[in-house]
């Protein structure tokens, strides 16, 4: 059986996993364009703290969003260079700054649950559900919500 057929019949979803702080996140693989190490970030004057800057990635201008700032987490002082996950929204390229990239997980679509009531409200705003894994909760990032540039984000 081909994996495409399996996806349709078996209800399997694939996620690229990422760590931000101590939390495991999953990004739908269909939304991930690439994974890269951001170099030579150019700060954007008067932008919010959530915008880490812009960079040129293979001829495209990419706006890089600091996911720690977006989630209200403190800056990473671990010394490890951040990674970025490249995503597109309406033809624009973005990089989501994360602490560490993980693996690709294939999970049954019906194992996805609604956001728990005790999920941190900042995460809940950006989450499209959760998967309970062995001793860990994977928050599914809703890429569209992450990339919503709201007036309060611009004023931050």
mmCIF file of C-alpha atoms in Angstrom:
data_model
loop_
_atom_site.group_PDB
_atom_site.id
_atom_site.type_symbol
_atom_site.label_atom_id
_atom_site.label_comp_id
_atom_site.label_asym_id
_atom_site.label_seq_id
_atom_site.Cartn_x
_atom_site.Cartn_y
_atom_site.Cartn_z
ATOM 1 C CA UNK A 1 0.000 0.000 0.000
ATOM 2 C CA UNK A 2 1.452 3.385 -0.909
ATOM 3 C CA UNK A 3 1.896 5.956 1.788
ATOM 4 C CA UNK A 4 -0.567 8.289 0.013
ATOM 5 C CA UNK A 5 -3.269 5.621 0.164
ATOM 6 C CA UNK A 6 -2.368 4.932 3.782
ATOM 7 C CA UNK A 7 -2.768 8.622 4.623
ATOM 8 C CA UNK A 8 -6.255 8.680 3.114
ATOM 9 C CA UNK A 9 -7.494 5.324 4.396
ATOM 10 C CA UNK A 10 -5.604 5.088 7.695
ATOM 11 C CA UNK A 11 -5.987 8.699 8.828
ATOM 12 C CA UNK A 12 -2.254 9.165 9.448
ATOM 13 C CA UNK A 13 -0.801 12.625 10.018
ATOM 14 C CA UNK A 14 2.904 13.406 9.728
ATOM 15 C CA UNK A 15 4.607 16.025 11.889
ATOM 16 C CA UNK A 16 8.079 17.520 12.040
ATOM 17 C CA UNK A 17 8.859 17.779 15.752
ATOM 18 C CA UNK A 18 10.652 20.696 17.374
ATOM 19 C CA UNK A 19 11.636 21.664 20.897
ATOM 20 C CA UNK A 20 10.972 25.180 22.123
ATOM 21 C CA UNK A 21 11.993 25.498 25.737
ATOM 22 C CA UNK A 22 11.045 22.217 27.405
ATOM 23 C CA UNK A 23 7.949 21.714 25.248
ATOM 24 C CA UNK A 24 7.654 19.374 22.259
ATOM 25 C CA UNK A 25 5.795 20.828 19.273
ATOM 26 C CA UNK A 26 4.684 19.251 16.030
ATOM 27 C CA UNK A 27 4.361 21.092 12.737
ATOM 28 C CA UNK A 28 2.283 19.455 10.008
ATOM 29 C CA UNK A 29 4.847 18.192 7.500
ATOM 30 C CA UNK A 30 2.777 19.556 4.619
ATOM 31 C CA UNK A 31 3.500 23.106 5.885
ATOM 32 C CA UNK A 32 7.286 22.688 6.340
ATOM 33 C CA UNK A 33 9.359 23.930 3.397
ATOM 34 C CA UNK A 34 12.833 23.435 4.879
ATOM 35 C CA UNK A 35 14.911 23.409 8.057
ATOM 36 C CA UNK A 36 17.965 25.650 8.302
ATOM 37 C CA UNK A 37 20.463 27.352 10.601
ATOM 38 C CA UNK A 38 19.737 31.091 10.386
ATOM 39 C CA UNK A 39 22.850 33.134 9.729
ATOM 40 C CA UNK A 40 23.287 36.867 9.279
ATOM 41 C CA UNK A 41 19.901 37.930 10.597
ATOM 42 C CA UNK A 42 19.178 41.576 9.869
ATOM 43 C CA UNK A 43 17.133 43.273 12.585
ATOM 44 C CA UNK A 44 14.043 45.140 11.365
ATOM 45 C CA UNK A 45 13.781 48.631 12.939
ATOM 46 C CA UNK A 46 10.598 49.282 14.929
ATOM 47 C CA UNK A 47 9.430 45.659 14.651
ATOM 48 C CA UNK A 48 8.124 43.775 17.668
ATOM 49 C CA UNK A 49 10.400 41.573 19.762
ATOM 50 C CA UNK A 50 8.765 38.554 18.154
ATOM 51 C CA UNK A 51 10.346 39.395 14.797
ATOM 52 C CA UNK A 52 13.958 38.204 15.093
ATOM 53 C CA UNK A 53 14.835 39.778 11.729
ATOM 54 C CA UNK A 54 15.035 38.956 8.042
ATOM 55 C CA UNK A 55 17.530 36.977 6.011
ATOM 56 C CA UNK A 56 18.225 35.925 2.456
ATOM 57 C CA UNK A 57 17.692 32.192 2.021
ATOM 58 C CA UNK A 58 18.542 30.954 -1.462
ATOM 59 C CA UNK A 59 17.360 34.188 -3.057
ATOM 60 C CA UNK A 60 14.190 34.557 -0.962
ATOM 61 C CA UNK A 61 13.709 37.149 1.746
ATOM 62 C CA UNK A 62 12.565 35.279 4.864
ATOM 63 C CA UNK A 63 10.996 36.934 7.920
ATOM 64 C CA UNK A 64 12.226 35.095 11.005
ATOM 65 C CA UNK A 65 9.864 34.825 13.977
ATOM 66 C CA UNK A 66 11.299 34.115 17.426
ATOM 67 C CA UNK A 67 9.018 31.350 18.720
ATOM 68 C CA UNK A 68 10.297 31.777 22.289
ATOM 69 C CA UNK A 69 9.123 35.411 22.244
ATOM 70 C CA UNK A 70 5.862 34.407 20.502
ATOM 71 C CA UNK A 71 5.184 31.915 23.303
ATOM 72 C CA UNK A 72 6.236 34.307 26.077
ATOM 73 C CA UNK A 73 9.300 32.230 27.020
ATOM 74 C CA UNK A 74 12.629 33.709 28.173
ATOM 75 C CA UNK A 75 15.491 33.984 25.683
ATOM 76 C CA UNK A 76 17.585 30.846 25.237
ATOM 77 C CA UNK A 77 20.893 31.263 27.035
ATOM 78 C CA UNK A 78 22.027 27.679 26.523
ATOM 79 C CA UNK A 79 24.638 28.726 23.972
ATOM 80 C CA UNK A 80 23.343 26.298 21.332
ATOM 81 C CA UNK A 81 22.628 28.091 18.051
ATOM 82 C CA UNK A 82 18.929 28.167 17.184
ATOM 83 C CA UNK A 83 17.456 26.364 14.196
ATOM 84 C CA UNK A 84 14.625 27.549 11.979
ATOM 85 C CA UNK A 85 11.761 25.806 10.242
ATOM 86 C CA UNK A 86 10.822 27.401 6.935
ATOM 87 C CA UNK A 87 7.098 27.813 6.232
ATOM 88 C CA UNK A 88 5.059 29.764 3.688
ATOM 89 C CA UNK A 89 1.856 31.715 4.115
ATOM 90 C CA UNK A 90 0.106 33.310 1.141
ATOM 91 C CA UNK A 91 3.315 33.299 -0.910
ATOM 92 C CA UNK A 92 5.462 34.895 1.810
ATOM 93 C CA UNK A 93 8.379 32.977 3.373
ATOM 94 C CA UNK A 94 8.855 32.762 7.125
ATOM 95 C CA UNK A 95 11.310 31.046 9.420
ATOM 96 C CA UNK A 96 10.165 29.912 12.855
ATOM 97 C CA UNK A 97 13.109 30.124 15.260
ATOM 98 C CA UNK A 98 13.194 27.013 17.460
ATOM 99 C CA UNK A 99 15.661 25.504 19.921
ATOM 100 C CA UNK A 100 16.060 22.091 18.345
ATOM 101 C CA UNK A 101 14.615 20.085 15.483
ATOM 102 C CA UNK A 102 13.426 16.560 16.138
ATOM 103 C CA UNK A 103 12.212 13.750 13.962
ATOM 104 C CA UNK A 104 9.265 13.143 11.680
ATOM 105 C CA UNK A 105 6.438 11.385 13.520
ATOM 106 C CA UNK A 106 3.557 9.548 11.885
ATOM 107 C CA UNK A 107 0.583 9.573 14.227
ATOM 108 C CA UNK A 108 -2.986 8.368 13.861
ATOM 109 C CA UNK A 109 -5.211 11.340 13.111
ATOM 110 C CA UNK A 110 -7.806 10.109 15.613
ATOM 111 C CA UNK A 111 -5.260 10.237 18.479
ATOM 112 C CA UNK A 112 -5.227 14.049 18.197
ATOM 113 C CA UNK A 113 -7.132 15.705 21.035
ATOM 114 C CA UNK A 114 -8.523 19.180 21.577
ATOM 115 C CA UNK A 115 -6.340 21.573 23.579
ATOM 116 C CA UNK A 116 -6.517 20.599 27.271
ATOM 117 C CA UNK A 117 -8.085 23.231 29.530
ATOM 118 C CA UNK A 118 -4.865 23.482 31.559
ATOM 119 C CA UNK A 119 -2.649 24.219 28.509
ATOM 120 C CA UNK A 120 -0.727 27.485 28.896
ATOM 121 C CA UNK A 121 -2.982 30.163 27.305
ATOM 122 C CA UNK A 122 -0.123 31.496 25.129
ATOM 123 C CA UNK A 123 0.403 27.992 23.724
ATOM 124 C CA UNK A 124 -3.336 27.370 23.398
ATOM 125 C CA UNK A 125 -3.642 30.441 21.124
ATOM 126 C CA UNK A 126 -1.161 28.861 18.681
ATOM 127 C CA UNK A 127 -2.150 25.210 19.105
ATOM 128 C CA UNK A 128 -4.363 23.113 16.888
ATOM 129 C CA UNK A 129 -4.669 20.241 19.339
ATOM 130 C CA UNK A 130 -2.305 17.857 21.099
ATOM 131 C CA UNK A 131 -1.067 14.293 20.843
ATOM 132 C CA UNK A 132 -0.224 12.372 24.006
ATOM 133 C CA UNK A 133 3.034 10.491 23.450
ATOM 134 C CA UNK A 134 4.924 8.256 25.891
ATOM 135 C CA UNK A 135 5.173 10.520 28.940
ATOM 136 C CA UNK A 136 5.112 13.672 26.819
ATOM 137 C CA UNK A 137 2.549 16.010 25.327
ATOM 138 C CA UNK A 138 3.161 17.162 21.749
ATOM 139 C CA UNK A 139 1.430 20.450 20.971
ATOM 140 C CA UNK A 140 0.429 20.705 17.309
ATOM 141 C CA UNK A 141 1.326 24.180 16.054
ATOM 142 C CA UNK A 142 -1.286 25.846 13.874
ATOM 143 C CA UNK A 143 1.063 27.586 11.429
ATOM 144 C CA UNK A 144 -1.608 30.056 10.278
ATOM 145 C CA UNK A 145 -2.212 31.218 13.862
ATOM 146 C CA UNK A 146 1.533 31.453 14.549
ATOM 147 C CA UNK A 147 1.953 33.736 11.541
ATOM 148 C CA UNK A 148 -1.001 36.010 12.320
ATOM 149 C CA UNK A 149 0.603 39.421 12.654
ATOM 150 C CA UNK A 150 -1.825 41.181 14.950
ATOM 151 C CA UNK A 151 -1.799 44.867 15.911
ATOM 152 C CA UNK A 152 -0.812 44.003 19.502
ATOM 153 C CA UNK A 153 2.108 41.946 18.172
ATOM 154 C CA UNK A 154 3.322 44.930 16.135
ATOM 155 C CA UNK A 155 3.100 47.232 19.175
ATOM 156 C CA UNK A 156 4.971 44.861 21.508
#
